[in-house]
Short mmCIF file of C-alpha atoms and ligand atoms in Angstrom, two decimals:
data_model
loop_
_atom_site.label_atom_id
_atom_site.label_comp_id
_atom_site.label_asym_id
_atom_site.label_seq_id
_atom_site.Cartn_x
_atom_site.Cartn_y
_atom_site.Cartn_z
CA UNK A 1 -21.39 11.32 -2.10
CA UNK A 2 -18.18 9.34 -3.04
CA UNK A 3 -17.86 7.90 -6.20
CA UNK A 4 -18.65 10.76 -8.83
CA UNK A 5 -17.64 14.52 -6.91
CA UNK A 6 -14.30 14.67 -9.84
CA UNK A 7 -12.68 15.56 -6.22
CA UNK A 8 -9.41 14.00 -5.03
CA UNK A 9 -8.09 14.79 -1.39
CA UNK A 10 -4.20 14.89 -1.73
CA UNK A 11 -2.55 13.73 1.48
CA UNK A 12 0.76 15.48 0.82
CA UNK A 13 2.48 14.31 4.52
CA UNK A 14 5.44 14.90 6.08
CA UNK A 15 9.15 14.46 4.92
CA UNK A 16 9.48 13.86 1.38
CA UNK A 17 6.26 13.49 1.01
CA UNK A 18 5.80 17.21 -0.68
CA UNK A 19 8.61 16.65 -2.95
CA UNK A 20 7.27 13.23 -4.67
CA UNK A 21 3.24 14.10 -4.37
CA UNK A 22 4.52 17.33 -6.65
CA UNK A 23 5.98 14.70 -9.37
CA UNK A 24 2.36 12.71 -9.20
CA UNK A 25 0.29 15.92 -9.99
CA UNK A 26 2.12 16.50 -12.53
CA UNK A 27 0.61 13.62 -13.64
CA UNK A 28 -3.00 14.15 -12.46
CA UNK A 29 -2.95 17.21 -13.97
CA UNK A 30 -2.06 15.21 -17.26
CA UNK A 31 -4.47 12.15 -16.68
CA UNK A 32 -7.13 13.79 -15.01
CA UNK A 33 -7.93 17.75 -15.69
CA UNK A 34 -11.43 17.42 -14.86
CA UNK A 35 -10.68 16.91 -11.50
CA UNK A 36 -10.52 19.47 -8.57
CA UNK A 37 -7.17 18.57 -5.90
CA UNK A 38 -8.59 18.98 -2.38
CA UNK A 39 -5.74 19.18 0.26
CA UNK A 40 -5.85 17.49 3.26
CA UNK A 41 -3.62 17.23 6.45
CA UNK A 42 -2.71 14.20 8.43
CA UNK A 43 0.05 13.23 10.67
CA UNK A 44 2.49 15.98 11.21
CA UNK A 45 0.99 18.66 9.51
CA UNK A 46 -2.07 18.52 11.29
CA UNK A 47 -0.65 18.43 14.54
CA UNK A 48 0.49 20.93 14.11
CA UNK A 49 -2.40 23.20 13.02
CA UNK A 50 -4.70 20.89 15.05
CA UNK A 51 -3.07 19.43 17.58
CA UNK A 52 -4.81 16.11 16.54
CA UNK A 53 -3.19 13.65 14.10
CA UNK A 54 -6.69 13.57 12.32
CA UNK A 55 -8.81 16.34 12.72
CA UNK A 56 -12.77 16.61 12.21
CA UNK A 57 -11.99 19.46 9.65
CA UNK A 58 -10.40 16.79 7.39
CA UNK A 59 -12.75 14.12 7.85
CA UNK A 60 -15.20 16.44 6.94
CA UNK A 61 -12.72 16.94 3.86
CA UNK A 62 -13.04 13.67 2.84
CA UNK A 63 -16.60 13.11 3.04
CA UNK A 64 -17.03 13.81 -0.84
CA UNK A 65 -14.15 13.11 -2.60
CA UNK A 66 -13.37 9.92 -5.04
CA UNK A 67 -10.18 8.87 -3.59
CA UNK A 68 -7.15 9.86 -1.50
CA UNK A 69 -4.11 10.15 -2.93
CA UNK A 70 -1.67 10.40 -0.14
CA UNK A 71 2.38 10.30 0.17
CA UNK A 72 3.62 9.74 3.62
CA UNK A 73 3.80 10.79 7.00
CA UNK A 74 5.73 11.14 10.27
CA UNK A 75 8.86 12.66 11.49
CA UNK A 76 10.92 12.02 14.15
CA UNK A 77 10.07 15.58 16.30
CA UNK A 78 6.71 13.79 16.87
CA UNK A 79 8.58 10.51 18.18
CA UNK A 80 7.96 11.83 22.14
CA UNK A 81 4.19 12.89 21.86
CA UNK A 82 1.83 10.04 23.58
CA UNK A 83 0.51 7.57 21.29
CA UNK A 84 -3.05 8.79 20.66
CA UNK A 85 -0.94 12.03 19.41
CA UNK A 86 1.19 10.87 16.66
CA UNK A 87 1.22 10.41 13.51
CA UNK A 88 0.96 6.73 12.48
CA UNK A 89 -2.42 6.86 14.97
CA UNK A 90 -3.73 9.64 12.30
CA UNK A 91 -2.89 7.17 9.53
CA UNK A 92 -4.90 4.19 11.36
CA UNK A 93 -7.45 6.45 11.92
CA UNK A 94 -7.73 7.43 8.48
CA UNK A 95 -7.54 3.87 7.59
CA UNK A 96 -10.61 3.03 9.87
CA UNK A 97 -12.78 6.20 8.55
CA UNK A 98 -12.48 5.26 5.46
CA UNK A 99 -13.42 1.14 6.07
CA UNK A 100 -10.48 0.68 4.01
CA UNK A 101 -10.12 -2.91 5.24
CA UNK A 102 -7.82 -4.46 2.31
CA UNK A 103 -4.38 -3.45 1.46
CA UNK A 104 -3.01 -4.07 -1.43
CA UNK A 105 0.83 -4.38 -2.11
CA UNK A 106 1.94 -5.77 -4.71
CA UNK A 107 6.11 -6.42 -4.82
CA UNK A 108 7.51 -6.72 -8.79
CA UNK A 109 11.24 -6.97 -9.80
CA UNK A 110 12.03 -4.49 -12.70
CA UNK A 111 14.30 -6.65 -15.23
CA UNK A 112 16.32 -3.42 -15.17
CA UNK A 113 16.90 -3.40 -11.44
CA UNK A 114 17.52 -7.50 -10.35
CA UNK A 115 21.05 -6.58 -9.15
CA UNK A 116 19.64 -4.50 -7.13
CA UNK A 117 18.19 -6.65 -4.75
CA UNK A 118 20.54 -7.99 -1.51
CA UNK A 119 19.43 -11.85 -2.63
CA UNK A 120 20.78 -13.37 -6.18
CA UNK A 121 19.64 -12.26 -9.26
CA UNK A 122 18.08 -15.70 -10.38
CA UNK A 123 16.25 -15.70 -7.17
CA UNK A 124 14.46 -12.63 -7.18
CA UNK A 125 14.15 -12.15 -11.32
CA UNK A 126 10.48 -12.39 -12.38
CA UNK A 127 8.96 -12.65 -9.47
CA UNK A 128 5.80 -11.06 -9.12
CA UNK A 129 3.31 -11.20 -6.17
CA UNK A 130 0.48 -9.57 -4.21
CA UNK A 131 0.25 -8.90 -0.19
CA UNK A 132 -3.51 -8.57 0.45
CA UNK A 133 -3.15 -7.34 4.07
CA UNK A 134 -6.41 -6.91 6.06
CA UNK A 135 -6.02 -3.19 7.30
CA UNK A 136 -8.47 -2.43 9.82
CA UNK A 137 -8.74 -5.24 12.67
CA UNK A 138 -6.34 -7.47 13.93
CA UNK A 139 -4.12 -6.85 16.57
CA UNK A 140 -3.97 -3.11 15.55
CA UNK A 141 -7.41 -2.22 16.82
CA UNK A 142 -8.43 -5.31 18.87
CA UNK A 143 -9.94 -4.51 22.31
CA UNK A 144 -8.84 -4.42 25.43
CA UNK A 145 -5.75 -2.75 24.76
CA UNK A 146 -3.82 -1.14 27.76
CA UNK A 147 -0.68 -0.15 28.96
CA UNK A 148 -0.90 0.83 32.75
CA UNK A 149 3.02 1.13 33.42
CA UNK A 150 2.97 -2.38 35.04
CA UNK A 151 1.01 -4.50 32.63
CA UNK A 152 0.31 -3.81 28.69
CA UNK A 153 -1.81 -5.92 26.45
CA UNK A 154 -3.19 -6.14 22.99
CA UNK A 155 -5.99 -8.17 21.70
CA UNK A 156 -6.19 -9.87 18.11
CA UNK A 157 -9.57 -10.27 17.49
CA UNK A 158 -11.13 -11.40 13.87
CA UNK A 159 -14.82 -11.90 13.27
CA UNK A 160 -15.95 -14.58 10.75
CA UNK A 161 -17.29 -11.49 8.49
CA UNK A 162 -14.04 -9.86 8.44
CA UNK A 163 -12.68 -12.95 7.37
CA UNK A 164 -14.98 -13.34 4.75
CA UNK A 165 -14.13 -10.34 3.11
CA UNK A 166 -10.16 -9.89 3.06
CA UNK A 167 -10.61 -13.18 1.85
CA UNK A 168 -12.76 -13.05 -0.96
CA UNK A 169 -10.76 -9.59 -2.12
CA UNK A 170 -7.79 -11.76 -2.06
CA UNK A 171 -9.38 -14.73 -4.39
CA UNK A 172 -10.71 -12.40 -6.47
CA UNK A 173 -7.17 -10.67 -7.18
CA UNK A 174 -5.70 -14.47 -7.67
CA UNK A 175 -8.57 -14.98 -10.34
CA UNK A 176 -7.11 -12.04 -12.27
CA UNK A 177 -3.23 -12.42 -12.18
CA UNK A 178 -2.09 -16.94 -11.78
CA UNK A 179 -4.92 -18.34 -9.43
CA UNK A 180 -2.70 -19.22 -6.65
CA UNK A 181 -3.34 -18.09 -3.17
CA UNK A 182 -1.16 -18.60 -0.11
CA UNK A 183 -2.94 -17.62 3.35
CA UNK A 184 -0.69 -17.03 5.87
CA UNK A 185 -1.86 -17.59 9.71
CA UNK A 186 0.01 -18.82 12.88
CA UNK A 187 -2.91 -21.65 13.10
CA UNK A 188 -0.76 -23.90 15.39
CA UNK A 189 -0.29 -21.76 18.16
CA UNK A 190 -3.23 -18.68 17.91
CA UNK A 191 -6.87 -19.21 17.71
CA UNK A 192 -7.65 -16.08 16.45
CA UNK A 193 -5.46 -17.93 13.22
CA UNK A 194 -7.46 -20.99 13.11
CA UNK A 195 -10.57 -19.25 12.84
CA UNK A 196 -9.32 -17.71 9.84
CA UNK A 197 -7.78 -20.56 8.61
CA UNK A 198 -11.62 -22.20 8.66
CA UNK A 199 -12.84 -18.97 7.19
CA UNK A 200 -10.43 -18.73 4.27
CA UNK A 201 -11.36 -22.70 3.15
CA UNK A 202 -15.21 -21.94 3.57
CA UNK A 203 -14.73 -19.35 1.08
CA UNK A 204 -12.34 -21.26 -0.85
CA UNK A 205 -15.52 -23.10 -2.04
CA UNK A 206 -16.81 -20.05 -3.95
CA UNK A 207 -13.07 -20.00 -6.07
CA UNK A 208 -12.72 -23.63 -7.19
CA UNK A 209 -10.11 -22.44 -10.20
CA UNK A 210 -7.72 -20.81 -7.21
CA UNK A 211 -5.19 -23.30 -5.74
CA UNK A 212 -5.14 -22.15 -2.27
CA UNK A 213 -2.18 -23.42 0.10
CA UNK A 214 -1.14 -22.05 3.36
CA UNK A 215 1.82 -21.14 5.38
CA UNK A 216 2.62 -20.66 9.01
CA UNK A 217 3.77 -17.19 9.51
CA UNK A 218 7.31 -18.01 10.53
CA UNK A 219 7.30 -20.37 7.74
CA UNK A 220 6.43 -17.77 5.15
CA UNK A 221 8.76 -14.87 6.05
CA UNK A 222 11.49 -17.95 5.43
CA UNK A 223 9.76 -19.12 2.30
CA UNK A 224 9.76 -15.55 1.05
CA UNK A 225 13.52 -14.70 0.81
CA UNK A 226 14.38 -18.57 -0.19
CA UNK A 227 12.30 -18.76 -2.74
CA UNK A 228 9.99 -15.94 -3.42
CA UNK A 229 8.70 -16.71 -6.89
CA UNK A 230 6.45 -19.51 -5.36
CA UNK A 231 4.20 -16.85 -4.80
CA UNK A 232 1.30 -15.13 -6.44
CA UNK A 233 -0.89 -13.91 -4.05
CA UNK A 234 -0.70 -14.11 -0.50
CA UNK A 235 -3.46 -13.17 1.99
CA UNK A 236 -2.85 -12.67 5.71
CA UNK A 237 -4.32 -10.53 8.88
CA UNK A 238 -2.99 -6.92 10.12
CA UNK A 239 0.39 -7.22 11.86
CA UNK A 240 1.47 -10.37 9.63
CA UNK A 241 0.65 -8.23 6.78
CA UNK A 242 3.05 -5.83 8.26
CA UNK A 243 5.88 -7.88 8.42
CA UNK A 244 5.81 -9.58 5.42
CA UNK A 245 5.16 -6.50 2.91
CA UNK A 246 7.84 -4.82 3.89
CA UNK A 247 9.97 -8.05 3.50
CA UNK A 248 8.62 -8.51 0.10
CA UNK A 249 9.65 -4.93 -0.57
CA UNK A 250 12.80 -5.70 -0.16
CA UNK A 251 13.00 -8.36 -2.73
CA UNK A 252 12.71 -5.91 -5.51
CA UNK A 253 15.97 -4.15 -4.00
CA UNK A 254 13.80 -0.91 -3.37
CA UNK A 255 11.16 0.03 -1.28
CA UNK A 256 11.32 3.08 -3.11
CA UNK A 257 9.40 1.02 -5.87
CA UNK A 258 6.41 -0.20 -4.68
CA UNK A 259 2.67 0.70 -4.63
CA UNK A 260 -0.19 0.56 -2.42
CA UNK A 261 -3.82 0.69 -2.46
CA UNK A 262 -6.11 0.21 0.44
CA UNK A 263 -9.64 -0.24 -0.69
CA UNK A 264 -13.03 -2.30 0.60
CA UNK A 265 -14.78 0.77 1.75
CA UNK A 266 -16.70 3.82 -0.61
CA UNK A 267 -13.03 5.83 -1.21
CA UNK A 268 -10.02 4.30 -2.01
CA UNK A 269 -6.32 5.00 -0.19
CA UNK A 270 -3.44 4.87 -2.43
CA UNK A 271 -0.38 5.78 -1.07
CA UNK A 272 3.61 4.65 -1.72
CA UNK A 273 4.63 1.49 0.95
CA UNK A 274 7.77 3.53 1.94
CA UNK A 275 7.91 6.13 4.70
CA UNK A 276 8.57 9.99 5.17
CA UNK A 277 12.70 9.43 5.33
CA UNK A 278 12.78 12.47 6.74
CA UNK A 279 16.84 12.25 6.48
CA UNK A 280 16.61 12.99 3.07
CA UNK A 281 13.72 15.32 2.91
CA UNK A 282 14.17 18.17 1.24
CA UNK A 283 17.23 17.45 -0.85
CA UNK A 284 15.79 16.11 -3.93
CA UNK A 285 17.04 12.22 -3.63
CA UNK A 286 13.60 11.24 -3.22
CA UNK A 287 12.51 8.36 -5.54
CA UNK A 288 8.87 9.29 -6.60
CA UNK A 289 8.24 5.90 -8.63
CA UNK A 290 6.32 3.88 -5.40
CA UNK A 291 4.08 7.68 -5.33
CA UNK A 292 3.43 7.56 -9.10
CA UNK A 293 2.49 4.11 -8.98
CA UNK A 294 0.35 4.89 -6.48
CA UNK A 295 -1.56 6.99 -8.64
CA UNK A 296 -1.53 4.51 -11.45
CA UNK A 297 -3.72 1.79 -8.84
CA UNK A 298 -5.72 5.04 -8.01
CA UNK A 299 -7.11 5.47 -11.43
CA UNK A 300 -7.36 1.22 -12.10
CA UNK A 301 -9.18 0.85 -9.05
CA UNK A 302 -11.22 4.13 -7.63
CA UNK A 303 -11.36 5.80 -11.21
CA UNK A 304 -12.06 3.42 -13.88
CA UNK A 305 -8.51 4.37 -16.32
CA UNK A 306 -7.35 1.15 -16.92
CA UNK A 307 -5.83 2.76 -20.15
CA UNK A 308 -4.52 5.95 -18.20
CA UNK A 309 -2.82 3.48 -15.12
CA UNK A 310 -1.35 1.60 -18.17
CA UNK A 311 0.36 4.41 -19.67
CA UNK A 312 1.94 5.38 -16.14
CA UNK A 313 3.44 1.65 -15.30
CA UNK A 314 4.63 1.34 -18.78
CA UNK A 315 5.99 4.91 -18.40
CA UNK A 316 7.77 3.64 -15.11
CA UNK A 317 9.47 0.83 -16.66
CA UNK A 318 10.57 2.64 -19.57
CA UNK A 319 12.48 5.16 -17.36
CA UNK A 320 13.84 2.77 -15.00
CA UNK A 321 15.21 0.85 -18.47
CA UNK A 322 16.70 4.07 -19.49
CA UNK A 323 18.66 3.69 -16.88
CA UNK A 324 17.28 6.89 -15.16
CA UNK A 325 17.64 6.26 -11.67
CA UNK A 326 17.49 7.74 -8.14
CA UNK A 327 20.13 7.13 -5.48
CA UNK A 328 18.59 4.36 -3.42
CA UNK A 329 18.58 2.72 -7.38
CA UNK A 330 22.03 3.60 -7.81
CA UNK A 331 21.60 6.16 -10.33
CA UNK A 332 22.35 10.23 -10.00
CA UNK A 333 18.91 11.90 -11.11
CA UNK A 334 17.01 14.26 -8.63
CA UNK A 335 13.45 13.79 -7.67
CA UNK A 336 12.05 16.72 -10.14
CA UNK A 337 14.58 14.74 -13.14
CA UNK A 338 12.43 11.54 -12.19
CA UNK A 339 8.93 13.11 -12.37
CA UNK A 340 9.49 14.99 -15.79
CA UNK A 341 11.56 11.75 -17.57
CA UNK A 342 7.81 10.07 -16.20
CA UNK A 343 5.67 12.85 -17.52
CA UNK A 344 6.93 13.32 -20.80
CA UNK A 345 6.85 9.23 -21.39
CA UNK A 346 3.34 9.46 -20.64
CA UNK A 347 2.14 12.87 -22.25
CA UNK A 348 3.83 11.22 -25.61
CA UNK A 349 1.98 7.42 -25.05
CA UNK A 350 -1.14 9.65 -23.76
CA UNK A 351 -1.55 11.97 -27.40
CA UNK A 352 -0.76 8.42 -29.27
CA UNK A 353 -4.02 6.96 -27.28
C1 LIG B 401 2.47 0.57 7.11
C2 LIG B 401 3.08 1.25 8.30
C3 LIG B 401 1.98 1.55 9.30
C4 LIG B 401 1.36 0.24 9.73
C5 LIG B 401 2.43 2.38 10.50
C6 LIG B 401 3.09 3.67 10.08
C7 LIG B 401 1.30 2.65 11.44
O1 LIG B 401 4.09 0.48 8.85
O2 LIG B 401 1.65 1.20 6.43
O3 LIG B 401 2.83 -0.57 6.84
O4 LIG B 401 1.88 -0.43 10.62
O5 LIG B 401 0.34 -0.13 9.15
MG1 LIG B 402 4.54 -1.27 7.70
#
């Protein structure tokens, strides 16, 4: 079972998603030699082997592995096929399979990169925060959902339980980083949000050292590009989770950047926030940093190498210092010129260790 096979399934996707996953086993082969790379297709690969977006052969796959690594899927030949064929359903799928309820996301500006960012420098330097997204209810998966040609609906369900737990993930991550949590709902309109709102100050009680506050939705997308460094971490359901990690993304100037992990169930999902881009697949221009640092919060959360994810952030940072830079960070170095600036960083911290 999970936890101790020394297997990893490598989601290598669509797009780019070849091109940067090569860069990160670099690095696995580095961190982690006494580990056996299982490959596994979602999305548009397995469509088109399987026709199916998430095949039984890969959950099978994925029964005993440690974690899944993935990069990213989709592409835009896939756009046309009916929803329960694409690839994003694969990806929720996956998601569900793996009870992977709370998603990580952390959104850090680089000192090296605050001009970066569309919003001022002193508005966006040092700030630092966590999206704990729940992943696997919510409006993405709430029942009935329809679409008859005439009338279409979606449900947003939450149970008290599933409260409960995103919650508690998300005070436990604001007990290791400034104790401040901000849960985000849409309490004055939705009751699905004042549930949650209840939920979230029940637990509250367990976390007396966390100063928990809380934001209307609407409210919060504002508050995050006004003044983002009043955050630390911020908790929220499915589809507001959404929204608001790819806005933080944005603070940090790249999405290119940033991390994910997706955990709560037996194996852990790490995977880069960013998409496919399948417009630049292919040509090398690929930042692999936000696939990297996806393996760093695979081996700090799934695998226990505090030391090893270390050595790979610290790695990051000294690159992006160097001024070694992709296009989207306005620099000139290929994918491949990232990876081995990354690798050699670490190999040299890793001997030193
Ligand atoms: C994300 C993506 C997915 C989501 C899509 C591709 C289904 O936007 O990981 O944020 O909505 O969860
Ligand atoms: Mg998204």
């Amino acid at each position: 079972m999970a936890g101790n096979s020394n297997k990893i399934a490598i989601i290598d996707g669509d797009g780019i998603g070849p091109e940067i996953m090569t860069e990160a086993k670099k690095l696995i082969a580095l961190f982690l030699p006494e580990y056996t790379l299982v490959n596994v297709d979602l999305g548009g690969k397995a469509i088109d082997k399987f026709d199916n977006p998430f095949p039984e052969e890969s959950q099978e796959k994925l029964k005993d592995v440690d974690a899944v690594l993935m990069s990213a899927i989709g592409a835009p030949k896939y756009d046309n096929l009916p929803r329960d064929k694409r690839p994003e359903t694969g990806l929720l799928a996956l998601r569900k399979f793996l009870g992977a309820f709370a998603n990580i996301r952390p959104a850090f500006v680089f000192d090296a990169l605050v001009d970066l960012s569309t919003l001022k420098p002193e508005v966006v330097k040092g700030v630092d925060l966590v999206v704990v997204r729940e992943l696997t209810g919510g409006i993405y998966f709430g029942e009935p959902s329809l679409n008859d040609g005439e009338r279409a609906l979606n449900t947003m369900v939450y149970t008290k339980p599933e409260v409960e737990r995103i919650a508690r993930v998300a005070f436990d991550a604001a007990m290791k980083r400034n104790k401040r949590l901000c849960s985000v709902d849409k309490s004055n309109v939705l009751n699905v949000s004042q549930l949650w709102r209840d939920v979230v100050i029940e637990v509250s009680k367990d976390y007396p050292e966390v100063e928990l506050s809380y934001m209307y939705i609407d409210n919060a997308a504002m508050q995050l590009i006004r003044n983002p460094k009043q955050f630390d971490v911020v908790v929220t359901g499915n589809l507001f989770g959404d929204i608001l990690s790819d806005e933080s993304s944005m603070l940090t100037g790249s999405i290119g950047l940033l991390p994910s992990a997706s955990v709560g169930g037996e194996i852990g999902l790490f995977e880069p926030v960013h998409g496919s881009a399948p417009d630049i697949a292919g040509q090398g221009l690929a930042n692999p940093m936000a696939m990297i640092l996806s393996l760093a919060m695979m081996l700090r959360f799934s695998l226990n190498k505090e030391k090893e994810a270390d050595i790979i952030e610290n790695a990051v940072k000294e690159v992006l210092n160097k001024g070694i830079l992709t296009p989207d960070l306005g620099g000139k170095a290929n994918t491949k010129e990232i990876g081995e600036a990354i690798f050699e960083c670490c190999a040299k911290e890793f001997e030193k260790a």
